[in-house]
Amino acid sequence: MAAMLLMVGANAQNKFRGIVQYKIESTGQVAVNIPEEQSQVEVKVFESKLLSGTTMQDGFKVMQAMDFSQLIAYMASQGVELETYQGDGKFLVTNTFTKTWADSLLLEDKDPGHFYIEYVEGETKEICGYEAKKCIMHQYTEEGEHKPIVFWYTPELGPEYNMLFGVCIKGMPLLFSVADAEGHEYTYTCTSIVKGKVKPVDMLLPAGYKEATGEEWSLFESEMNDAMELFRAMMGE
C-alpha cells in the first residue's frame, strides 16, 4: 500500500501541465529599477519538462540557447575580433546532471565555496493555492561567510528536481530572494499558476542554435573573455 501511494504521488507530480508566473521585485537596501518587461517571468510546465525563455529542463538535462551574435558583431565593428572563432555566436549549451548528484546536496557541507540544501520539516505557507514547503540553501563564500537563501517550493509541479533558477531543489520554487555580485537583492514571487494551455509544441527552444561540445564551448568562452577584456580596455573601462 505504501509503495502504491508513493507511485501515485510521483505520477501526480509529473502530470501537471500549465504556466507558473512570477513577479520580480528589488527588495535590497539599495533599490534597483527593474523595467516592466523584465519584472515578469513565466515558466511553462509540461509534466517533467520546464521552459523559461531560452532555458529548458527535461528531467536532469538543462539546455540553454545563448546568442552572442550582436555582441560579436558590435565588437568587430570596433576592431575587436575573437582569435579563431568564425561562427555566428549562437550556441545550445547542455548540462546533464544525475539524481545521485542532486541527492548528495542534502549532505551538510560548510567548506568555503560550497553549499548544501536543508529541507525544513513542519513549516509551510499557502502560495497561489499550493501548500509551499520550506528549504534553505546554505551557501558559503570563499572566505567562509554563510549566505543562506530561503526557498518556499511545491513538489507538486514539474520534475523531481528543479534546476532553472541556479539551484537544485525538490520542486517548483514559489517564493525566494537572491543577491547579485553587487549586493542588490531580488525577490521572486509566484503570482499565478494556470493549469492547462501548454502543449508539447510549446516546449521547444528557438531554432538556429548549434549544440556545442564541452571543448567547443570552453574555447569560445575563453576567446570571448579575452576579447571582452580587450574591448573594455579600448573603451577605457
mmCIF file of N, CA, C and O in Angstrom, residues 178-212:
data_model
loop_
_atom_site.group_PDB
_atom_site.id
_atom_site.type_symbol
_atom_site.label_atom_id
_atom_site.label_comp_id
_atom_site.label_asym_id
_atom_site.label_seq_id
_atom_site.Cartn_x
_atom_site.Cartn_y
_atom_site.Cartn_z
ATOM 1 N N VAL A 178 17.273 36.422 -4.080
ATOM 2 C CA VAL A 178 18.673 36.191 -4.442
ATOM 3 C C VAL A 178 19.383 37.538 -4.486
ATOM 4 O O VAL A 178 18.761 38.587 -4.669
ATOM 5 N N ALA A 179 20.709 37.509 -4.314
ATOM 6 C CA ALA A 179 21.515 38.726 -4.380
ATOM 7 C C ALA A 179 22.554 38.577 -5.473
ATOM 8 O O ALA A 179 23.080 37.485 -5.709
ATOM 9 N N ASP A 180 22.864 39.684 -6.164
ATOM 10 C CA ASP A 180 23.888 39.631 -7.199
ATOM 11 C C ASP A 180 25.248 40.000 -6.618
ATOM 12 O O ASP A 180 25.392 40.235 -5.416
ATOM 13 N N ALA A 181 26.255 40.041 -7.485
ATOM 14 C CA ALA A 181 27.624 40.301 -7.030
ATOM 15 C C ALA A 181 27.775 41.689 -6.421
ATOM 16 O O ALA A 181 28.670 41.915 -5.592
ATOM 17 N N GLU A 182 26.903 42.623 -6.812
ATOM 18 C CA GLU A 182 26.971 43.980 -6.268
ATOM 19 C C GLU A 182 26.173 44.130 -4.980
ATOM 20 O O GLU A 182 26.100 45.209 -4.412
ATOM 21 N N GLY A 183 25.538 43.047 -4.538
ATOM 22 C CA GLY A 183 24.792 43.095 -3.288
ATOM 23 C C GLY A 183 23.339 43.504 -3.425
ATOM 24 O O GLY A 183 22.632 43.642 -2.429
ATOM 25 N N HIS A 184 22.855 43.696 -4.658
ATOM 26 C CA HIS A 184 21.439 44.010 -4.855
ATOM 27 C C HIS A 184 20.611 42.746 -4.648
ATOM 28 O O HIS A 184 21.001 41.673 -5.078
ATOM 29 N N GLU A 185 19.471 42.889 -4.000
ATOM 30 C CA GLU A 185 18.619 41.724 -3.719
ATOM 31 C C GLU A 185 17.353 41.781 -4.563
ATOM 32 O O GLU A 185 16.755 42.834 -4.750
ATOM 33 N N TYR A 186 16.978 40.616 -5.082
ATOM 34 C CA TYR A 186 15.769 40.499 -5.896
ATOM 35 C C TYR A 186 14.897 39.382 -5.341
ATOM 36 O O TYR A 186 15.398 38.293 -5.038
ATOM 37 N N THR A 187 13.602 39.651 -5.229
ATOM 38 C CA THR A 187 12.666 38.653 -4.721
ATOM 39 C C THR A 187 11.746 38.187 -5.836
ATOM 40 O O THR A 187 11.125 39.000 -6.535
ATOM 41 N N TYR A 188 11.684 36.868 -6.009
ATOM 42 C CA TYR A 188 10.792 36.237 -6.979
ATOM 43 C C TYR A 188 9.561 35.738 -6.229
ATOM 44 O O TYR A 188 9.675 34.922 -5.312
ATOM 45 N N THR A 189 8.390 36.199 -6.632
ATOM 46 C CA THR A 189 7.144 35.789 -6.001
ATOM 47 C C THR A 189 6.199 35.221 -7.049
ATOM 48 O O THR A 189 5.903 35.882 -8.055
ATOM 49 N N CYS A 190 5.730 34.007 -6.842
ATOM 50 C CA CYS A 190 4.758 33.426 -7.756
ATOM 51 C C CYS A 190 3.446 34.189 -7.643
ATOM 52 O O CYS A 190 2.910 34.382 -6.550
ATOM 53 N N THR A 191 2.925 34.640 -8.781
ATOM 54 C CA THR A 191 1.691 35.412 -8.786
ATOM 55 C C THR A 191 0.495 34.632 -9.317
ATOM 56 O O THR A 191 -0.651 34.969 -9.014
ATOM 57 N N SER A 192 0.757 33.578 -10.114
ATOM 58 C CA SER A 192 -0.345 32.760 -10.605
ATOM 59 C C SER A 192 0.162 31.428 -11.117
ATOM 60 O O SER A 192 1.303 31.316 -11.581
ATOM 61 N N ILE A 193 -0.689 30.414 -11.010
ATOM 62 C CA ILE A 193 -0.412 29.085 -11.549
ATOM 63 C C ILE A 193 -1.647 28.683 -12.352
ATOM 64 O O ILE A 193 -2.727 28.491 -11.785
ATOM 65 N N VAL A 194 -1.474 28.601 -13.660
ATOM 66 C CA VAL A 194 -2.598 28.327 -14.546
ATOM 67 C C VAL A 194 -2.456 26.925 -15.118
ATOM 68 O O VAL A 194 -1.471 26.622 -15.798
ATOM 69 N N LYS A 195 -3.430 26.078 -14.863
ATOM 70 C CA LYS A 195 -3.390 24.705 -15.371
ATOM 71 C C LYS A 195 -3.806 24.670 -16.837
ATOM 72 O O LYS A 195 -4.641 25.456 -17.279
ATOM 73 N N GLY A 196 -3.215 23.734 -17.577
ATOM 74 C CA GLY A 196 -3.543 23.584 -18.991
ATOM 75 C C GLY A 196 -2.820 24.603 -19.849
ATOM 76 O O GLY A 196 -1.839 25.225 -19.433
ATOM 77 N N LYS A 197 -3.271 24.790 -21.074
ATOM 78 C CA LYS A 197 -2.765 25.780 -22.022
ATOM 79 C C LYS A 197 -1.330 25.518 -22.478
ATOM 80 O O LYS A 197 -0.721 26.374 -23.105
ATOM 81 N N VAL A 198 -0.761 24.354 -22.161
ATOM 82 C CA VAL A 198 0.594 24.035 -22.605
ATOM 83 C C VAL A 198 0.580 22.709 -23.355
ATOM 84 O O VAL A 198 0.067 21.711 -22.847
ATOM 85 N N LYS A 199 1.131 22.718 -24.562
ATOM 86 C CA LYS A 199 1.217 21.526 -25.396
ATOM 87 C C LYS A 199 2.686 21.218 -25.684
ATOM 88 O O LYS A 199 3.553 22.076 -25.493
ATOM 89 N N PRO A 200 2.978 20.007 -26.161
ATOM 90 C CA PRO A 200 4.378 19.665 -26.475
ATOM 91 C C PRO A 200 5.039 20.675 -27.409
ATOM 92 O O PRO A 200 6.229 20.976 -27.264
ATOM 93 N N VAL A 201 4.297 21.234 -28.374
ATOM 94 C CA VAL A 201 4.868 22.180 -29.324
ATOM 95 C C VAL A 201 5.286 23.469 -28.636
ATOM 96 O O VAL A 201 6.111 24.235 -29.158
ATOM 97 N N ASP A 202 4.739 23.737 -27.446
ATOM 98 C CA ASP A 202 5.099 24.941 -26.698
ATOM 99 C C ASP A 202 6.410 24.786 -25.942
ATOM 100 O O ASP A 202 6.934 25.760 -25.408
ATOM 101 N N MET A 203 6.928 23.561 -25.882
ATOM 102 C CA MET A 203 8.121 23.282 -25.078
ATOM 103 C C MET A 203 9.358 23.131 -25.954
ATOM 104 O O MET A 203 10.151 22.202 -25.799
ATOM 105 N N LEU A 204 9.527 24.044 -26.902
ATOM 106 C CA LEU A 204 10.658 23.980 -27.820
ATOM 107 C C LEU A 204 11.530 25.222 -27.682
ATOM 108 O O LEU A 204 11.019 26.337 -27.529
ATOM 109 N N LEU A 205 12.835 25.023 -27.734
ATOM 110 C CA LEU A 205 13.761 26.144 -27.755
ATOM 111 C C LEU A 205 13.790 26.739 -29.158
ATOM 112 O O LEU A 205 13.448 26.070 -30.132
ATOM 113 N N PRO A 206 14.180 28.005 -29.284
ATOM 114 C CA PRO A 206 14.223 28.616 -30.624
ATOM 115 C C PRO A 206 15.192 27.887 -31.552
ATOM 116 O O PRO A 206 16.204 27.332 -31.110
ATOM 117 N N ALA A 207 14.890 27.882 -32.830
ATOM 118 C CA ALA A 207 15.734 27.207 -33.821
ATOM 119 C C ALA A 207 16.950 28.066 -34.161
ATOM 120 O O ALA A 207 17.016 29.250 -33.845
ATOM 121 N N GLY A 208 17.935 27.434 -34.812
ATOM 122 C CA GLY A 208 19.091 28.175 -35.294
ATOM 123 C C GLY A 208 20.284 28.186 -34.362
ATOM 124 O O GLY A 208 21.245 28.931 -34.598
ATOM 125 N N TYR A 209 20.261 27.368 -33.324
ATOM 126 C CA TYR A 209 21.361 27.318 -32.368
ATOM 127 C C TYR A 209 22.146 26.016 -32.541
ATOM 128 O O TYR A 209 21.564 24.950 -32.717
ATOM 129 N N LYS A 210 23.463 26.126 -32.477
ATOM 130 C CA LYS A 210 24.332 24.969 -32.671
ATOM 131 C C LYS A 210 24.689 24.354 -31.327
ATOM 132 O O LYS A 210 25.145 25.056 -30.417
ATOM 133 N N GLU A 211 24.444 23.046 -31.195
ATOM 134 C CA GLU A 211 24.790 22.373 -29.947
ATOM 135 C C GLU A 211 26.306 22.281 -29.833
ATOM 136 O O GLU A 211 26.991 21.781 -30.731
ATOM 137 N N ALA A 212 26.830 22.797 -28.747
ATOM 138 C CA ALA A 212 28.280 22.863 -28.562
ATOM 139 C C ALA A 212 28.766 21.748 -27.656
ATOM 140 O O ALA A 212 28.125 21.415 -26.653
#
